[in-house]
PDB file of C-alpha atoms in Angstrom:
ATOM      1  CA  UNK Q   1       0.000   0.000   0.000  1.00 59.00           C
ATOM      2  CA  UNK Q   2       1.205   3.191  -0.321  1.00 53.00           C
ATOM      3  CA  UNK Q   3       2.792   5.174   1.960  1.00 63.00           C
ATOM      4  CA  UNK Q   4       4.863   8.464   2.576  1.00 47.00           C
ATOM      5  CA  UNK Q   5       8.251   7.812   3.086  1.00 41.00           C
ATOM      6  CA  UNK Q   6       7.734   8.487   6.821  1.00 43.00           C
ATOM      7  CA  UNK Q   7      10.097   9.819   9.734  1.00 43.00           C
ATOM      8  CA  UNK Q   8      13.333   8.004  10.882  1.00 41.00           C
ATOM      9  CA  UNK Q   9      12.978   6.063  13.884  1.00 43.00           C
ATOM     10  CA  UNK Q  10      15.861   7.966  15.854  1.00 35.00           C
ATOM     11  CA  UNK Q  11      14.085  10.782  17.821  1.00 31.00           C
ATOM     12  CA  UNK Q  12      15.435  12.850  20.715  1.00 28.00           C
ATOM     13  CA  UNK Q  13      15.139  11.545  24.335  1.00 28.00           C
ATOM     14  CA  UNK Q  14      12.303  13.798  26.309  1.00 27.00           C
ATOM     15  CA  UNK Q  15      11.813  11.611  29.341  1.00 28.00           C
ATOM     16  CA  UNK Q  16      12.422   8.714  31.106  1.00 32.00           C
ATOM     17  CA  UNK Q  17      10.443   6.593  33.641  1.00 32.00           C
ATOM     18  CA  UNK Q  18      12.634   4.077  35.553  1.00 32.00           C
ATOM     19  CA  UNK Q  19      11.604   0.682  36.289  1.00 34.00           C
ATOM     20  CA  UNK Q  20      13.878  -2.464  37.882  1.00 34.00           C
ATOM     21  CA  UNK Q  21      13.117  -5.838  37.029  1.00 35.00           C
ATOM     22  CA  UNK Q  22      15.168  -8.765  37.200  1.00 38.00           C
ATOM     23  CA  UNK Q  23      17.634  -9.564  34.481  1.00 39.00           C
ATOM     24  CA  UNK Q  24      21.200 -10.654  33.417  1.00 41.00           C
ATOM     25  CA  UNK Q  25      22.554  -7.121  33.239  1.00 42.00           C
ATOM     26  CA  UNK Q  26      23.432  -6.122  36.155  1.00 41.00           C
ATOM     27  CA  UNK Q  27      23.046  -2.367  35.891  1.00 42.00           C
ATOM     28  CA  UNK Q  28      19.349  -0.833  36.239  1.00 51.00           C
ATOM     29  CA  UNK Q  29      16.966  -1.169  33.194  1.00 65.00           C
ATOM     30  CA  UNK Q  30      15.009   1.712  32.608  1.00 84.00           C
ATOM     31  CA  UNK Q  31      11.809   1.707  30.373  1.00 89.00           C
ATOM     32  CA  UNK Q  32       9.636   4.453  29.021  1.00 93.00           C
ATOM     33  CA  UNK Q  33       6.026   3.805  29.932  1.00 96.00           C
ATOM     34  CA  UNK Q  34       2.494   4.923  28.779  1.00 96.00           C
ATOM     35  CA  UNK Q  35      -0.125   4.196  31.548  1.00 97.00           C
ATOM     36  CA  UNK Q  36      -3.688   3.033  30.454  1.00 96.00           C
ATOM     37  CA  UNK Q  37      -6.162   5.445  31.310  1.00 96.00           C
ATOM     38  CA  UNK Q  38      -9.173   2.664  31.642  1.00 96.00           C
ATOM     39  CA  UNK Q  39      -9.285  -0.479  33.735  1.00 96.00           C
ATOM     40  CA  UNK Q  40      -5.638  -2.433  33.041  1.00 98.00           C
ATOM     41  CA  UNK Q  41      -6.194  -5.100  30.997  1.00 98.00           C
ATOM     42  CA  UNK Q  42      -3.833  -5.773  28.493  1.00 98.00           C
ATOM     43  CA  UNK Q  43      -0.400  -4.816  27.902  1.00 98.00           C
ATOM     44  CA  UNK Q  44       2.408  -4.210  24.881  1.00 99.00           C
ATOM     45  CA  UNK Q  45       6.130  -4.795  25.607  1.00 98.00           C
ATOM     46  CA  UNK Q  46       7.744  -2.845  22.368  1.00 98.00           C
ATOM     47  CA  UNK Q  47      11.545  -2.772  21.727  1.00 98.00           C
ATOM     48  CA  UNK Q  48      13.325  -0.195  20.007  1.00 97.00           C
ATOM     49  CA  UNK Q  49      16.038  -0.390  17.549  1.00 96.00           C
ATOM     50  CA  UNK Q  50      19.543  -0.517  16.798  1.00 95.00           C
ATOM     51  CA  UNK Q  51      20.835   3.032  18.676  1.00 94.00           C
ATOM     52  CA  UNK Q  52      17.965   4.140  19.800  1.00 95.00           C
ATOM     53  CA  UNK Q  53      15.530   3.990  23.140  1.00 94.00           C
ATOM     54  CA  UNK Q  54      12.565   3.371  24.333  1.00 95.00           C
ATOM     55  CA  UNK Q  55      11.590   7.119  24.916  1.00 94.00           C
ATOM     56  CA  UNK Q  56      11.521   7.440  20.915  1.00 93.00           C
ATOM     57  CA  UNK Q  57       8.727   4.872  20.380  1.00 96.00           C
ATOM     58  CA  UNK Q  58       6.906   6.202  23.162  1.00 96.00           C
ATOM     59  CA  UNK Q  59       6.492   9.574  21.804  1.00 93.00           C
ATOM     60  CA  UNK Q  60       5.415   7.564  18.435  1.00 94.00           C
ATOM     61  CA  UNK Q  61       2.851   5.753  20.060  1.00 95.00           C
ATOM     62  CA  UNK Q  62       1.433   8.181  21.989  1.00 92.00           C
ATOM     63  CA  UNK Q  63       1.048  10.514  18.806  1.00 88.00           C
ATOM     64  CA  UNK Q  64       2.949  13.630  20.059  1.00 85.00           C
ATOM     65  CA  UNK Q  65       4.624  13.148  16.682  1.00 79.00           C
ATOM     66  CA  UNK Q  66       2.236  14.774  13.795  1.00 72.00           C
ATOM     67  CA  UNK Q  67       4.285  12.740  11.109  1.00 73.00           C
ATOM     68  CA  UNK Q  68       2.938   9.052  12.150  1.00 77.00           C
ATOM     69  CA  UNK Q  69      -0.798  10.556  12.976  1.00 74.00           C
ATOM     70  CA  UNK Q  70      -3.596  11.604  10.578  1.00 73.00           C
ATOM     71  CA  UNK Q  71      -5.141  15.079  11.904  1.00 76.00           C
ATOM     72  CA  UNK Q  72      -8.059  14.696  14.202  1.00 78.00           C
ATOM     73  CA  UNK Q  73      -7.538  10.592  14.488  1.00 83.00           C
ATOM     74  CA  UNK Q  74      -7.481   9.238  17.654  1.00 89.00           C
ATOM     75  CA  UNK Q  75      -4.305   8.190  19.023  1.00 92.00           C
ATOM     76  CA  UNK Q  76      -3.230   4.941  19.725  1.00 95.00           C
ATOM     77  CA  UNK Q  77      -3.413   5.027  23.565  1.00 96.00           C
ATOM     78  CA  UNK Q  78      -6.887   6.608  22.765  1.00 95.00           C
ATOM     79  CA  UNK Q  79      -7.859   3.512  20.841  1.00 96.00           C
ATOM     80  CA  UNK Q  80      -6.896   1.416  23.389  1.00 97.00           C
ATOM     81  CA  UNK Q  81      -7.212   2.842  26.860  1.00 97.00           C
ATOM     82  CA  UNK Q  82      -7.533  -0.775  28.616  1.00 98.00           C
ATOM     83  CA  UNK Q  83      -3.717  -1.068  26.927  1.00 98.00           C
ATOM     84  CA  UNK Q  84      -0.097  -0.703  29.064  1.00 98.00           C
ATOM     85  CA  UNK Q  85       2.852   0.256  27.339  1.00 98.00           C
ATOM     86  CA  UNK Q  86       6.100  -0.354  28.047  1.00 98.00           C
ATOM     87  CA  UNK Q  87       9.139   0.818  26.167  1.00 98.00           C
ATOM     88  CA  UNK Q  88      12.349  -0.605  27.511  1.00 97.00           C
ATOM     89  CA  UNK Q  89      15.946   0.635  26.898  1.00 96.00           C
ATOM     90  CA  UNK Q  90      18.262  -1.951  25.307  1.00 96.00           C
ATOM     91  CA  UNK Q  91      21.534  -2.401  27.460  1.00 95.00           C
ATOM     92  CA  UNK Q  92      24.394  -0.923  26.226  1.00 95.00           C
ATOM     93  CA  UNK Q  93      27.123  -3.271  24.563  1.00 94.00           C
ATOM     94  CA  UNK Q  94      29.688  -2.840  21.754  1.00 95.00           C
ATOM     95  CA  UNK Q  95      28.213  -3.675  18.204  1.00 94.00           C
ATOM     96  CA  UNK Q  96      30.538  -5.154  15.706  1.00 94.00           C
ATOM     97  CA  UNK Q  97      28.555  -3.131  12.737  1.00 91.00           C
ATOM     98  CA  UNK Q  98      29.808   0.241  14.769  1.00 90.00           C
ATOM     99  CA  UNK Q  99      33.415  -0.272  14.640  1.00 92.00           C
ATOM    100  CA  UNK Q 100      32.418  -1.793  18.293  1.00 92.00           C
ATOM    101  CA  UNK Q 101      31.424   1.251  19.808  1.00 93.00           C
ATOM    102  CA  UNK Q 102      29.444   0.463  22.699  1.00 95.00           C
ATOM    103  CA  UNK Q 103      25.738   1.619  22.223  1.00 94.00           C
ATOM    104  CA  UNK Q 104      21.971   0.892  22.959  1.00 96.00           C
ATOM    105  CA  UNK Q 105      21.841  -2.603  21.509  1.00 96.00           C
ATOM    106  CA  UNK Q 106      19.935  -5.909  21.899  1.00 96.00           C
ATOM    107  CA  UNK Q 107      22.289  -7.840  20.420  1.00 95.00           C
ATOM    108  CA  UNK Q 108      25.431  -7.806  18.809  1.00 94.00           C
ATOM    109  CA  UNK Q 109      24.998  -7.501  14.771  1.00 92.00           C
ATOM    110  CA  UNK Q 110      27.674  -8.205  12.146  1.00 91.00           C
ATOM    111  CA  UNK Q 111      26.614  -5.904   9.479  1.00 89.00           C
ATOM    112  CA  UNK Q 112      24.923  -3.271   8.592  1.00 91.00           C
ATOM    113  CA  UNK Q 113      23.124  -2.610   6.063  1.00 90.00           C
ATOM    114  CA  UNK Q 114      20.823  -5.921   6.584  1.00 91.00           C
ATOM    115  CA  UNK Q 115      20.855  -7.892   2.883  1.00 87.00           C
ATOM    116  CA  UNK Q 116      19.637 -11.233   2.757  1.00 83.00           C
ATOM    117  CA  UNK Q 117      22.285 -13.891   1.219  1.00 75.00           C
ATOM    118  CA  UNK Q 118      20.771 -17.193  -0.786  1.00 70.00           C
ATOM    119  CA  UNK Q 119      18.208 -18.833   1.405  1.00 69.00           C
ATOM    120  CA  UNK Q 120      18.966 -16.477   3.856  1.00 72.00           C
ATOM    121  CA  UNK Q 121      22.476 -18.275   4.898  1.00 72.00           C
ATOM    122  CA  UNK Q 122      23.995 -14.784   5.851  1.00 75.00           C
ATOM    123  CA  UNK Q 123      24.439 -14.823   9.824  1.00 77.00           C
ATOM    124  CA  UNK Q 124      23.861 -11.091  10.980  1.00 85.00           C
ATOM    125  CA  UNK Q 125      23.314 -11.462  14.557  1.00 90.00           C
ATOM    126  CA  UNK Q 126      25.412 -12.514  18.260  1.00 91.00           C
ATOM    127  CA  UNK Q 127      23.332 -15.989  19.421  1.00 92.00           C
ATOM    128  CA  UNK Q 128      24.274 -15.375  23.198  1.00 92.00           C
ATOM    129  CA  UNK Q 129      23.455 -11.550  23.537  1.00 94.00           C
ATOM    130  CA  UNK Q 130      20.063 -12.216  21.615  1.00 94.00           C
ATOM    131  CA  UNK Q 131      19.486 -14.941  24.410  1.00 93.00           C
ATOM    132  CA  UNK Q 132      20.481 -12.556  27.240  1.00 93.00           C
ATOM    133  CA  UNK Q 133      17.985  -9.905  25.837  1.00 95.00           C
ATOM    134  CA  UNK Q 134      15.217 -12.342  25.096  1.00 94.00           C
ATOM    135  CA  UNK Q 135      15.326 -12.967  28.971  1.00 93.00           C
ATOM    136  CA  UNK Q 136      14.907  -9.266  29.486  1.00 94.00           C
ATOM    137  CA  UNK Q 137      11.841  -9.195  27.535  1.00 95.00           C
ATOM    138  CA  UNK Q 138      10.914 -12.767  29.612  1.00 94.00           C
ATOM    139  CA  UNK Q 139      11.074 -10.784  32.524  1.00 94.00           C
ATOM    140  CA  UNK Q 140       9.118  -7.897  31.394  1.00 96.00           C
ATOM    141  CA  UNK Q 141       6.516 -10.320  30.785  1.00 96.00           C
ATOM    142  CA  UNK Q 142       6.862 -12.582  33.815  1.00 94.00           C
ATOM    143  CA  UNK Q 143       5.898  -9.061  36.059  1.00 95.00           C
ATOM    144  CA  UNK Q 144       2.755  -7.884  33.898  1.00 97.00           C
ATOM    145  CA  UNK Q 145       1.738 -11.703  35.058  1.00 96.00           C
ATOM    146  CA  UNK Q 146       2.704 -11.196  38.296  1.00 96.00           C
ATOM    147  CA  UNK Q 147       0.805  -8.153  37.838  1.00 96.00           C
ATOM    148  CA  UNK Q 148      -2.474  -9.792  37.149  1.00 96.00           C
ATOM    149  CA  UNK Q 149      -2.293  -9.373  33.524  1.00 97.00           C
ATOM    150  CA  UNK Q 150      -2.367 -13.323  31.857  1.00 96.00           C
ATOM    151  CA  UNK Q 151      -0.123 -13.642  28.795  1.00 96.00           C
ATOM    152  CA  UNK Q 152      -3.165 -14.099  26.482  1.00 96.00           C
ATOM    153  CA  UNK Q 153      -3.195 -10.205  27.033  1.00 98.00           C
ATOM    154  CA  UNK Q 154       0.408  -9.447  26.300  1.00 98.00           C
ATOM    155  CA  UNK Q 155       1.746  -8.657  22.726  1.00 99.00           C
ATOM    156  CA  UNK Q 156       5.281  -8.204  22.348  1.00 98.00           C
ATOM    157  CA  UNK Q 157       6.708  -6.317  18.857  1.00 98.00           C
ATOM    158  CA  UNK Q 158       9.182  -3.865  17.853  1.00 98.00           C
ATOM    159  CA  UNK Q 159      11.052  -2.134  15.700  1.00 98.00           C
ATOM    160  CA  UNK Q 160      14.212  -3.264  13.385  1.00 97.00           C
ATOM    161  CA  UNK Q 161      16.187  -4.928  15.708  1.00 96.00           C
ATOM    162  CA  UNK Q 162      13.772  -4.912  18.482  1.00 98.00           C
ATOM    163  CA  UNK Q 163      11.337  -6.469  15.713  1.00 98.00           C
ATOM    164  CA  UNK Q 164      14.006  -9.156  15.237  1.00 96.00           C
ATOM    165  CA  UNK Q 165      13.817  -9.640  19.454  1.00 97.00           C
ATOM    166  CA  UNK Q 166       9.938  -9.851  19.518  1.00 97.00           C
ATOM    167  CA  UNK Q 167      10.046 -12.265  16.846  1.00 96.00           C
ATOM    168  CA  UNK Q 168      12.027 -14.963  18.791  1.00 95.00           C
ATOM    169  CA  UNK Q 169      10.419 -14.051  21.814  1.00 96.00           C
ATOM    170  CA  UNK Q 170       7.211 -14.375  21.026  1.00 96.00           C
ATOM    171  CA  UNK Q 171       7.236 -17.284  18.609  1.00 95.00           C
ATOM    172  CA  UNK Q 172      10.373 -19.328  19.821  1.00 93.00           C
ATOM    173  CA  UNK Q 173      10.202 -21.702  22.597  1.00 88.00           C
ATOM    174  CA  UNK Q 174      12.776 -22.572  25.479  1.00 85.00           C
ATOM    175  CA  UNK Q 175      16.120 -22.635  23.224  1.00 82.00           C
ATOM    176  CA  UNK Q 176      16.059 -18.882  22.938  1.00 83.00           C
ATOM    177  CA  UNK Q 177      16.091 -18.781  26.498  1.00 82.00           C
ATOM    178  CA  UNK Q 178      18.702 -18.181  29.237  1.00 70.00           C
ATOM    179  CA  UNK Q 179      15.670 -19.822  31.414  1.00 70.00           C
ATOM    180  CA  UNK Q 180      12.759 -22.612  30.841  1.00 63.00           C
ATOM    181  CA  UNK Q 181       9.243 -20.048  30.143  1.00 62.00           C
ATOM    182  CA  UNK Q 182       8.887 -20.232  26.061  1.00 57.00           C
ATOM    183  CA  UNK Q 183       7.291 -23.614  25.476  1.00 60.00           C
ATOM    184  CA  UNK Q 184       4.706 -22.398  27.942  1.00 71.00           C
ATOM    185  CA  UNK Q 185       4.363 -19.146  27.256  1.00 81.00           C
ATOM    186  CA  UNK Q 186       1.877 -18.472  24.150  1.00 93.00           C
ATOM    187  CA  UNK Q 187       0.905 -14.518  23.965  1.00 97.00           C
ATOM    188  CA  UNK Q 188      -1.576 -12.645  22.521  1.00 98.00           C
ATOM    189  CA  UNK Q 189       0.432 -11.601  19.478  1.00 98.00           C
ATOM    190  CA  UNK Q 190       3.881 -10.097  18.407  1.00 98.00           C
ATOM    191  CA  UNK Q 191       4.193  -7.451  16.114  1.00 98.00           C
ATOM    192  CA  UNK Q 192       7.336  -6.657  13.944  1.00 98.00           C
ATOM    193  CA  UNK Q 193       7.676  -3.146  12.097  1.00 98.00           C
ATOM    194  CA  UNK Q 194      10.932  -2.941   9.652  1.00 97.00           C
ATOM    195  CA  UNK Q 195      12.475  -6.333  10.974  1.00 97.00           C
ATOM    196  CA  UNK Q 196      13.497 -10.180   9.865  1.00 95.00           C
ATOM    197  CA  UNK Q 197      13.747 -13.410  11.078  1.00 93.00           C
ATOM    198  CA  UNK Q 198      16.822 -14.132  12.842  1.00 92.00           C
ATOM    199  CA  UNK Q 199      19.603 -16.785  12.907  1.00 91.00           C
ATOM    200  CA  UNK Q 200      17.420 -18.569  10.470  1.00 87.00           C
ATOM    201  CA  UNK Q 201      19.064 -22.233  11.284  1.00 86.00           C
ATOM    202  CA  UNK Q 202      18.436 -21.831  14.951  1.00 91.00           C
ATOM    203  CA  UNK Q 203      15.176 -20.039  14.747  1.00 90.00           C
ATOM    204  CA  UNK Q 204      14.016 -23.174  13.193  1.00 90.00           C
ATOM    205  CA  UNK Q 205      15.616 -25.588  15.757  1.00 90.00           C
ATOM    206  CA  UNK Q 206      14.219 -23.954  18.379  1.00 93.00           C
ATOM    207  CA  UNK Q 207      10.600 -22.427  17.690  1.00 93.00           C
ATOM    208  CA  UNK Q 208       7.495 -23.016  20.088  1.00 93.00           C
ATOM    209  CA  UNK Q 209       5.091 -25.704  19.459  1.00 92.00           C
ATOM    210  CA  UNK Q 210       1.952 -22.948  19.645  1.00 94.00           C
ATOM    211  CA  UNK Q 211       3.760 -20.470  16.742  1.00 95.00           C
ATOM    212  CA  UNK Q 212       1.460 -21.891  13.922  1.00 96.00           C
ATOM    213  CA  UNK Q 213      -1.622 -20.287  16.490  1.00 96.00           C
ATOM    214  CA  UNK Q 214       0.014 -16.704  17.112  1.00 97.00           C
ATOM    215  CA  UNK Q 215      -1.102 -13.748  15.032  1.00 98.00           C
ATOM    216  CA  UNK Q 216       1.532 -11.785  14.149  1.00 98.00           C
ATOM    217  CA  UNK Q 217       1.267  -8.416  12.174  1.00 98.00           C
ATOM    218  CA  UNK Q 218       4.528  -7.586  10.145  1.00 98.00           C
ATOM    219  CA  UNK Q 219       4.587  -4.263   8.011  1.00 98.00           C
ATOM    220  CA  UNK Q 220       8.080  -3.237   5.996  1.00 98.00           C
ATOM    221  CA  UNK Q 221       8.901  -0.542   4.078  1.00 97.00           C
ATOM    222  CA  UNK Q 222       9.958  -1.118   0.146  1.00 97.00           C
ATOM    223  CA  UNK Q 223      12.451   1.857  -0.410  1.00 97.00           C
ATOM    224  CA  UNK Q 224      13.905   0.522   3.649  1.00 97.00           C
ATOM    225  CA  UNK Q 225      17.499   0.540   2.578  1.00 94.00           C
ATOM    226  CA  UNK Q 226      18.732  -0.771   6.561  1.00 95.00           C
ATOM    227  CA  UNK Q 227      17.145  -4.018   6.549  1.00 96.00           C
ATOM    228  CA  UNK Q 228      16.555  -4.395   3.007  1.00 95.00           C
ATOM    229  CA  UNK Q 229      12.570  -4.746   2.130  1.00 96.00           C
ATOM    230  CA  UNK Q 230      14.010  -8.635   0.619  1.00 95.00           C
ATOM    231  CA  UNK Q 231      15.221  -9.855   3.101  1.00 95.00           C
ATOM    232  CA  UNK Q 232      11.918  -9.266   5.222  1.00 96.00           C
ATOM    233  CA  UNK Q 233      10.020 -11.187   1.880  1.00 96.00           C
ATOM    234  CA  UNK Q 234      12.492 -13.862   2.655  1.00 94.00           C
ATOM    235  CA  UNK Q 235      11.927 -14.041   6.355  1.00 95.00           C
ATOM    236  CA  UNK Q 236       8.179 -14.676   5.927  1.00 96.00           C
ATOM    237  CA  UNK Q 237       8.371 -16.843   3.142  1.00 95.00           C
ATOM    238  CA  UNK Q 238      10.555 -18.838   5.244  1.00 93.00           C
ATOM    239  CA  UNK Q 239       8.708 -18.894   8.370  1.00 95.00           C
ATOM    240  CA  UNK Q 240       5.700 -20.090   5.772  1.00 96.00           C
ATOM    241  CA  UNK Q 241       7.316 -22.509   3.842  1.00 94.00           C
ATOM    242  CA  UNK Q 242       9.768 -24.543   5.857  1.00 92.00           C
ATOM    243  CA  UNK Q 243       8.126 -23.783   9.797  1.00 93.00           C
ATOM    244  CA  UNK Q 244       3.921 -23.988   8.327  1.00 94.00           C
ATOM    245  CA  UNK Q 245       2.877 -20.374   9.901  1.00 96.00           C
ATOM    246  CA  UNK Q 246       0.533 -18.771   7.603  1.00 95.00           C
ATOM    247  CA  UNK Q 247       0.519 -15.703   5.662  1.00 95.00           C
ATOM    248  CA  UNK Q 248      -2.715 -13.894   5.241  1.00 94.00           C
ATOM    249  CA  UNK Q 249      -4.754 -10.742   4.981  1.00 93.00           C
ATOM    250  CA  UNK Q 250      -7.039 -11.378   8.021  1.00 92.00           C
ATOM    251  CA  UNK Q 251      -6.033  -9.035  10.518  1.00 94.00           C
ATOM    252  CA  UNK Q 252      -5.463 -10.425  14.123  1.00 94.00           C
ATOM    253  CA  UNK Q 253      -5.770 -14.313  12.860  1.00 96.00           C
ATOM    254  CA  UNK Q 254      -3.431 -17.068  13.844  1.00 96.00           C
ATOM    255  CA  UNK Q 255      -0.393 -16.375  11.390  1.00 97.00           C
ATOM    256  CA  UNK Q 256       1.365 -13.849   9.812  1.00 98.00           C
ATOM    257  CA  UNK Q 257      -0.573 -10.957   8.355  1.00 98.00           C
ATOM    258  CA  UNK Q 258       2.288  -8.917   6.578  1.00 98.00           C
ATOM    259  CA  UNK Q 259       1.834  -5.389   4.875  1.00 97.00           C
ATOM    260  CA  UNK Q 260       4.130  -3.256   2.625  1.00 97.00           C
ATOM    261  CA  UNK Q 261       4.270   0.393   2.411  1.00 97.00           C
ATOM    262  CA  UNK Q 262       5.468   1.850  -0.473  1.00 96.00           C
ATOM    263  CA  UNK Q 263       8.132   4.345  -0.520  1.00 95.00           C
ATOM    264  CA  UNK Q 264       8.689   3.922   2.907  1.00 96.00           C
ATOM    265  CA  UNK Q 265      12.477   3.847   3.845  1.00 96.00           C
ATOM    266  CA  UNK Q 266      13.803   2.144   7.230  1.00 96.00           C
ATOM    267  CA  UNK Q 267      11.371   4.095   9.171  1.00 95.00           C
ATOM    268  CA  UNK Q 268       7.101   3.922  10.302  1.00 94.00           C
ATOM    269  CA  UNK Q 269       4.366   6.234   8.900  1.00 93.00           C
ATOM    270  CA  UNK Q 270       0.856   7.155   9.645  1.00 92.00           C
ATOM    271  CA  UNK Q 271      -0.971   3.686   8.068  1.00 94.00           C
ATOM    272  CA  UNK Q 272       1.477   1.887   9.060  1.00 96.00           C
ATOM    273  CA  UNK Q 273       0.508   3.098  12.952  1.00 95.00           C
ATOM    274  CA  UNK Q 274      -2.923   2.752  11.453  1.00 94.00           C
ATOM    275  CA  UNK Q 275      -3.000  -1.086  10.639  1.00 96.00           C
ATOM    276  CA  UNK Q 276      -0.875  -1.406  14.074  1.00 97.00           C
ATOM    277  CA  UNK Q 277      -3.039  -0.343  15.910  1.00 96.00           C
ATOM    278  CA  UNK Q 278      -6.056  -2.074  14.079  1.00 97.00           C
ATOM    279  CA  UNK Q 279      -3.919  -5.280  14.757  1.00 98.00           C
ATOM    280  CA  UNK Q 280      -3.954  -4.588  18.663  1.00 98.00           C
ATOM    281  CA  UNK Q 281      -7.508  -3.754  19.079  1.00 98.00           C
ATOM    282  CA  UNK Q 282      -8.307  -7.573  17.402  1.00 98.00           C
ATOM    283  CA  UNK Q 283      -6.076  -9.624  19.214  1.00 98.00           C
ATOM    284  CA  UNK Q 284      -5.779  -7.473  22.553  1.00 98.00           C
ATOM    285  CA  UNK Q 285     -10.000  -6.053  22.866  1.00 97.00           C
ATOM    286  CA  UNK Q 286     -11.217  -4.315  25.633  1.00 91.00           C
ATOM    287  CA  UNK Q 287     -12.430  -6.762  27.794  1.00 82.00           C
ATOM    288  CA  UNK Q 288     -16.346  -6.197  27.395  1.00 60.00           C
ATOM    289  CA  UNK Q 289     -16.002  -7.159  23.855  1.00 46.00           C
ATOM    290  CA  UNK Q 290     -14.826 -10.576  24.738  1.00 44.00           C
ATOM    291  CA  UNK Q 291     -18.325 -11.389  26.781  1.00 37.00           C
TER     292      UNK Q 291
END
């Protein structure tokens, strides 16, 4: 569909709200948080990408950014006031693709830009530091349920990297995990903007036995010239073809429901936001349309 070639994901930081919860770093996470402003019922774990933090998507979400909201549409946190958002900061760690700088990072990457290789045999990301931050996101979860929020009510999703993250989070089972939780843990849905499927040889070894039954809504930009608009094609086709999820138009069904924006570069735009949120509201409704 098309699609203006949107607003790059790295924005400036504004604020900050700190929360600890358990993880391998050993430093204090911090997360940037949008409260729900009905009854709690549901919440979204997003990670950022490559660089950035989770202050950025927070301002995206919560449309104080013009460029990813249509005038006089409702935001997303309007749409879905039952919904918590939480935005955490990747830890910082040095990134081969940087010279190995250290900087906000879920995992180490080899390479940038992001190209896929035949059948997707190039190896762009760090297996351990994946696994380390896959338990972060674990843990994020694990206190929304402590919380009283069940993981049928939790989406996880991000962006570029962080969209990489969700993806093995929410569909892999216990060998992405520093900890037993994934064969058990089916959520509500995972969303991935500008992302791919990673360490495809592994991803396949170790996905959940409930991935075929998780909606997942994928949107990618053609002109993105980070993580090339191919290698996302790939990814899916993959995930179809050799793993049996499904690819379909139905938004919020078991499967994959992936969307291209046209002219979009490695960034989000206004339907793109649009069909995200359109996503959450199916797989993640306020509670009184469930009865």
């Amino acid at each position: 569909m098309l699609c203006s070639r949107g607003v790059h994901s790295f924005i400036s930081l504004v604020a900050r709200t700190l929360s600890t919860y358990p993880s391998r770093y050993p430093h204090q996470m911090s997360s940037a948080v949008i409260q729900p402003t009905a009854a709690h019922t549901a919440t979204v774990i997003f990670a950022h990408g490559l660089g950035d933090e989770g202050e950025s998507w927070r301002g995206v979400i919560s449309g104080e950014y013009e460029n990813y909201r249509k005038p006089g549409e409702l935001t997303i946190p309007a749409r879905l006031p039952h919904v918590k958002w939480v935005f955490p900061d990747a830890p910082q760690q040095k990134v081969t693709a940087n010279f190995g700088a250290r900087m906000p990072s879920w995992f180490d990457l080899f390479g940038i830009p992001l190209q896929p290789g035949q059948n997707l045999d190039k190896v762009f990301e760090d297996d351990e530091s994946m696994r380390n931050s896959v338990q972060i996101i674990d843990d994020l979860i694990e206190a929304e349920v402590k919380a009283g929020i069940p993981e049928s009510r939790i989406v996880v999703g991000g962006f570029s990297q962080g969209g990489a993250l969700s993806l093995a989070t929410g569909l892999g089972g216990n060998g992405w995990r520093t900890k037993s939780a994934g064969d058990e843990r089916k959520l509500a849905g995972v969303t991935v903007l500008s992302g791919w499927m990673p360490l495809k040889d592994k991803f396949q070894s170790r996905i959940a036995p409930y991935a075929k039954s998780v909606p997942v809504f994928w949107g990618h930009g053609t002109a993105d010239v980070l993580v090339y608009y191919k290698l996302a094609e790939m990814s899916v086709e993959f995930l179809q073809q050799q793993l049996g999820i499904s690819i379909h138009d139905q938004v919020g069904a078991p499967g994959i429901n992936f969307r291209s924006y046209e002219g979009m570069a490695h960034a989000s735009c206004k339907q793109e936001m649009n069909d995200l949120a359109a996503f959450l509201e199916s797989v993640i409704p306020k509670q009184s349309q469930k009865l």
